[in-house]
Amino acid sequence: AQKVTQAQTEISVVEKEDVTLDCVYETRDTTYYLFWYKQPPSGELVFLIRRNSFDEQNEISGRYSWNFQKSTSSFNFTITASQVVDSAVYFCALSETNTGNQFYFGTGTSLTVIP
Amino acid sequence: DADVTQTPRNRITKTGKRIMLECSQTKGHDRMYWYRQDPGLGLRLIYYSFDVKDINKGEISDGYSVSRQAQAKFSLSLESAIPNQTALYFCATSDPGTANEKLFFGSGTQLSVL
């Protein structure tokens, strides 16, 4: 079974629109970590955020914000006032302590921001 | 200089050839990983190593082998390459137990098997 599900395969928005990327995870572990990575067209993987399972506070970093809800096993990522430079593939990932901190990735959401 | 270095960046090879992708790191991390990325499938774990004497199969290890020559070096081999191994390959490291543990990725190796 897929441990991390990113149901949105591709999203297109017009510049300055807000967009939310969904991530749903599955784990029986009580201690785990969630991540978002960005892969721009150049191909490298850029770390965006790490959140542990005991910290459900939402986080905001500039135009980026993350909503972590354990009740729905979701860790959604919102970009406010999107820009062309936000065009990339975004990956959500899970790391569980009971599997030796292996990392499990979703299939990614490809975001295109149209100028 | 990059903390996690993969060589080569691009490789084109023919079916049946043996090839090796190399990864070296200067981060001093014990844990190293090889992932494969295919469009629509995300990143899938091929092999991982938690220290020099530890090698573990990941989700898709068939057709691949690895060697952990030193803490800093982790190589991925395709003994007899086939076209469906055409993909983008990433090496990564991590340092568990730290307050900010995450995967640190190399720049990737684009492999094409003709």
Short mmCIF file of C-alpha atoms in Angstrom, two decimals:
data_model
loop_
_atom_site.label_atom_id
_atom_site.label_comp_id
_atom_site.label_asym_id
_atom_site.label_seq_id
_atom_site.Cartn_x
_atom_site.Cartn_y
_atom_site.Cartn_z
CA ALA A 1 0.00 0.00 0.00
CA GLN A 2 1.18 3.47 -0.76
CA LYS A 3 2.32 5.18 2.41
CA VAL A 4 2.20 8.65 0.89
CA THR A 5 -0.50 9.66 -1.55
CA GLN A 6 -0.42 12.77 -3.67
CA ALA A 7 -3.65 12.50 -5.58
CA GLN A 8 -3.04 15.58 -7.72
CA THR A 9 -0.80 14.57 -10.59
CA GLU A 10 -0.74 17.92 -12.36
CA ILE A 11 -2.02 21.36 -11.43
CA SER A 12 -2.01 24.54 -13.51
CA VAL A 13 -2.73 27.95 -12.04
CA VAL A 14 -2.44 31.47 -13.29
CA GLU A 15 0.22 33.61 -11.69
CA LYS A 16 -0.85 35.24 -8.40
CA GLU A 17 -3.43 32.58 -7.67
CA ASP A 18 -3.18 30.54 -4.50
CA VAL A 19 -2.70 26.80 -4.84
CA THR A 20 -2.80 23.92 -2.37
CA LEU A 21 -0.97 20.64 -2.90
CA ASP A 22 -2.46 17.72 -1.04
CA CYS A 23 -0.59 15.00 0.79
CA VAL A 24 -2.12 12.10 2.69
CA TYR A 25 0.02 9.61 4.55
CA GLU A 26 -0.43 6.28 6.24
CA THR A 27 1.50 5.06 9.24
CA ARG A 28 1.03 3.12 12.45
CA ASP A 29 4.04 4.72 14.01
CA THR A 30 3.51 7.29 16.73
CA THR A 31 6.76 9.06 15.97
CA TYR A 32 7.26 10.04 12.37
CA TYR A 33 8.37 12.92 10.21
CA LEU A 34 6.84 14.54 7.17
CA PHE A 35 8.65 16.44 4.46
CA TRP A 36 8.11 18.44 1.33
CA TYR A 37 10.71 18.64 -1.43
CA LYS A 38 10.67 20.75 -4.59
CA GLN A 39 12.11 19.61 -7.90
CA PRO A 40 12.42 22.53 -10.35
CA PRO A 41 12.92 21.91 -14.06
CA SER A 42 16.68 21.79 -13.49
CA GLY A 43 16.13 18.47 -11.72
CA GLU A 44 17.68 18.86 -8.29
CA LEU A 45 15.68 18.07 -5.17
CA VAL A 46 15.31 20.99 -2.81
CA PHE A 47 14.27 20.49 0.80
CA LEU A 48 11.37 22.72 1.88
CA ILE A 49 10.17 21.60 5.28
CA ARG A 50 10.35 18.88 7.94
CA ARG A 51 7.61 18.38 10.50
CA ASN A 52 7.54 15.84 13.35
CA SER A 53 4.41 14.01 14.40
CA PHE A 54 4.21 15.76 17.73
CA ASP A 55 4.09 19.23 16.28
CA GLU A 56 0.76 20.02 14.65
CA GLN A 57 1.32 23.73 14.48
CA ASN A 58 0.92 25.12 11.03
CA GLU A 59 3.95 26.80 9.60
CA ILE A 60 4.34 29.77 7.33
CA SER A 61 7.46 30.73 5.46
CA GLY A 62 6.96 33.67 3.16
CA ARG A 63 4.44 32.64 0.51
CA TYR A 64 4.57 29.01 1.63
CA SER A 65 2.45 27.48 4.36
CA TRP A 66 1.87 23.97 5.58
CA ASN A 67 -1.20 22.51 7.30
CA PHE A 68 -0.56 19.35 9.31
CA GLN A 69 -3.65 17.51 10.55
CA LYS A 70 -3.10 14.18 12.29
CA SER A 71 -6.84 13.56 12.47
CA THR A 72 -6.98 13.29 8.68
CA SER A 73 -3.36 12.13 8.17
CA SER A 74 -2.73 15.05 5.90
CA PHE A 75 0.14 17.45 5.40
CA ASN A 76 -0.97 19.95 2.78
CA PHE A 77 1.17 22.65 1.23
CA THR A 78 -0.19 26.02 0.11
CA ILE A 79 1.55 28.55 -2.10
CA THR A 80 0.05 32.00 -1.85
CA ALA A 81 0.25 34.40 -4.78
CA SER A 82 1.98 31.86 -6.99
CA GLN A 83 4.85 32.88 -9.24
CA VAL A 84 6.29 31.35 -12.38
CA VAL A 85 9.36 30.29 -10.37
CA ASP A 86 7.09 28.04 -8.32
CA SER A 87 6.63 25.80 -11.35
CA ALA A 88 8.11 22.46 -10.30
CA VAL A 89 7.29 18.98 -9.17
CA TYR A 90 6.60 18.81 -5.46
CA PHE A 91 7.10 15.66 -3.42
CA CYS A 92 5.69 14.82 -0.04
CA ALA A 93 7.59 12.23 2.03
CA LEU A 94 7.24 10.27 5.25
CA SER A 95 9.94 8.93 7.55
CA GLU A 96 8.99 6.37 10.18
CA THR A 97 11.07 5.52 13.21
CA ASN A 98 9.82 1.90 13.34
CA THR A 99 11.30 1.20 9.90
CA GLY A 100 14.66 2.66 10.77
CA ASN A 101 13.81 6.09 9.49
CA GLN A 102 13.36 4.99 5.90
CA PHE A 103 11.88 7.66 3.69
CA TYR A 104 8.76 7.04 1.60
CA PHE A 105 7.85 9.43 -1.19
CA GLY A 106 4.61 10.26 -2.89
CA THR A 107 4.40 10.24 -6.66
CA GLY A 108 4.66 14.01 -6.85
CA THR A 109 2.48 16.87 -8.04
CA SER A 110 3.59 18.80 -11.08
CA LEU A 111 2.70 22.47 -10.67
CA THR A 112 2.68 24.83 -13.62
CA VAL A 113 2.23 28.51 -12.98
CA ILE A 114 1.10 30.33 -16.09
CA PRO A 115 2.22 33.94 -16.48
CA ASP B 1 31.58 22.08 -3.69
CA ALA B 2 28.51 19.89 -3.43
CA ASP B 3 28.08 17.86 -0.25
CA VAL B 4 26.71 14.86 -2.18
CA THR B 5 28.34 14.30 -5.55
CA GLN B 6 27.12 11.92 -8.20
CA THR B 7 29.09 10.87 -11.25
CA PRO B 8 28.42 10.84 -14.10
CA ARG B 9 25.65 13.43 -14.54
CA ASN B 10 24.47 11.80 -17.74
CA ARG B 11 25.13 8.39 -19.21
CA ILE B 12 23.97 6.68 -22.34
CA THR B 13 24.63 2.99 -22.61
CA LYS B 14 23.50 -0.03 -24.56
CA THR B 15 21.44 -2.99 -23.47
CA GLY B 16 23.55 -5.63 -21.77
CA LYS B 17 26.37 -3.34 -20.71
CA ARG B 18 27.57 -3.15 -17.13
CA ILE B 19 27.65 0.33 -15.69
CA MET B 20 28.38 1.90 -12.36
CA LEU B 21 27.01 5.09 -10.90
CA GLU B 22 29.09 6.61 -8.16
CA CYS B 23 28.20 8.71 -5.17
CA SER B 24 30.46 10.40 -2.68
CA GLN B 25 29.64 12.64 0.25
CA THR B 26 31.48 15.04 2.50
CA LYS B 27 28.74 15.36 5.09
CA GLY B 28 30.06 12.59 7.32
CA HIS B 29 26.71 10.82 7.33
CA ASP B 30 26.48 7.10 7.98
CA ARG B 31 23.30 6.54 5.99
CA MET B 32 23.28 6.53 2.23
CA TYR B 33 20.55 5.73 -0.27
CA TRP B 34 19.98 5.16 -3.95
CA TYR B 35 16.64 6.22 -5.44
CA ARG B 36 15.24 5.98 -8.91
CA GLN B 37 12.80 8.53 -10.34
CA ASP B 38 10.42 7.73 -13.17
CA PRO B 39 7.72 10.11 -14.44
CA GLY B 40 4.50 9.60 -12.50
CA LEU B 41 6.08 7.16 -10.08
CA GLY B 42 7.96 9.49 -7.79
CA LEU B 43 11.15 8.35 -6.08
CA ARG B 44 11.53 4.68 -5.35
CA LEU B 45 14.19 3.24 -3.09
CA ILE B 46 16.65 0.83 -4.70
CA TYR B 47 19.16 0.16 -1.93
CA TYR B 48 20.20 1.76 1.31
CA SER B 49 23.09 1.46 3.73
CA PHE B 50 23.08 2.51 7.36
CA ASP B 51 26.82 2.08 7.76
CA VAL B 52 29.80 0.62 5.93
CA LYS B 53 28.95 -2.99 6.83
CA ASP B 54 25.23 -2.65 6.24
CA ILE B 55 23.46 -3.06 2.89
CA ASN B 56 19.70 -3.36 2.52
CA LYS B 57 17.40 -3.90 -0.40
CA GLY B 58 14.78 -1.33 -1.08
CA GLU B 59 11.53 -1.49 -2.98
CA ILE B 60 13.02 -2.15 -6.44
CA SER B 61 16.43 -3.80 -6.03
CA ASP B 62 16.13 -6.41 -8.81
CA GLY B 63 18.71 -5.82 -11.52
CA TYR B 64 20.86 -3.61 -9.30
CA SER B 65 23.70 -4.10 -6.83
CA VAL B 66 25.55 -1.72 -4.57
CA SER B 67 28.87 -1.37 -2.85
CA ARG B 68 29.64 0.73 0.21
CA GLN B 69 33.37 1.15 -0.16
CA ALA B 70 33.73 3.62 2.68
CA GLN B 71 31.54 5.84 4.78
CA ALA B 72 31.76 8.47 2.09
CA LYS B 73 31.21 6.29 -0.98
CA PHE B 74 28.19 4.31 -2.18
CA SER B 75 28.12 2.94 -5.72
CA LEU B 76 25.21 1.55 -7.70
CA SER B 77 25.82 -1.04 -10.43
CA LEU B 78 23.67 -2.32 -13.22
CA GLU B 79 25.22 -5.67 -14.15
CA SER B 80 23.39 -5.94 -17.45
CA ALA B 81 21.50 -2.80 -18.29
CA ILE B 82 18.06 -3.00 -19.88
CA PRO B 83 15.94 -0.23 -21.44
CA ASN B 84 13.43 -0.07 -18.58
CA GLN B 85 16.26 1.00 -16.30
CA THR B 86 16.29 4.30 -18.14
CA ALA B 87 15.56 6.79 -15.37
CA LEU B 88 16.91 9.59 -13.22
CA TYR B 89 18.94 8.20 -10.33
CA PHE B 90 19.54 10.02 -7.07
CA CYS B 91 21.96 9.32 -4.28
CA ALA B 92 21.11 10.70 -0.86
CA THR B 93 22.46 10.79 2.67
CA SER B 94 20.92 11.34 6.07
CA ASP B 95 22.02 11.68 9.65
CA PRO B 96 19.42 10.11 11.95
CA GLY B 97 18.90 11.33 15.45
CA THR B 98 19.68 14.90 14.63
CA ALA B 99 17.15 17.58 15.35
CA ASN B 100 16.80 18.35 11.71
CA GLU B 101 17.20 14.98 10.00
CA LYS B 102 16.35 14.98 6.34
CA LEU B 103 17.61 13.54 3.08
CA PHE B 104 20.41 15.40 1.33
CA PHE B 105 20.36 14.63 -2.37
CA GLY B 106 22.97 14.65 -5.08
CA SER B 107 22.25 16.35 -8.38
CA GLY B 108 21.13 13.13 -10.03
CA THR B 109 22.36 10.93 -12.86
CA GLN B 110 20.25 10.67 -15.98
CA LEU B 111 20.74 7.19 -17.38
CA SER B 112 19.53 6.14 -20.79
CA VAL B 113 19.71 2.50 -21.85
CA LEU B 114 19.29 2.00 -25.58
#
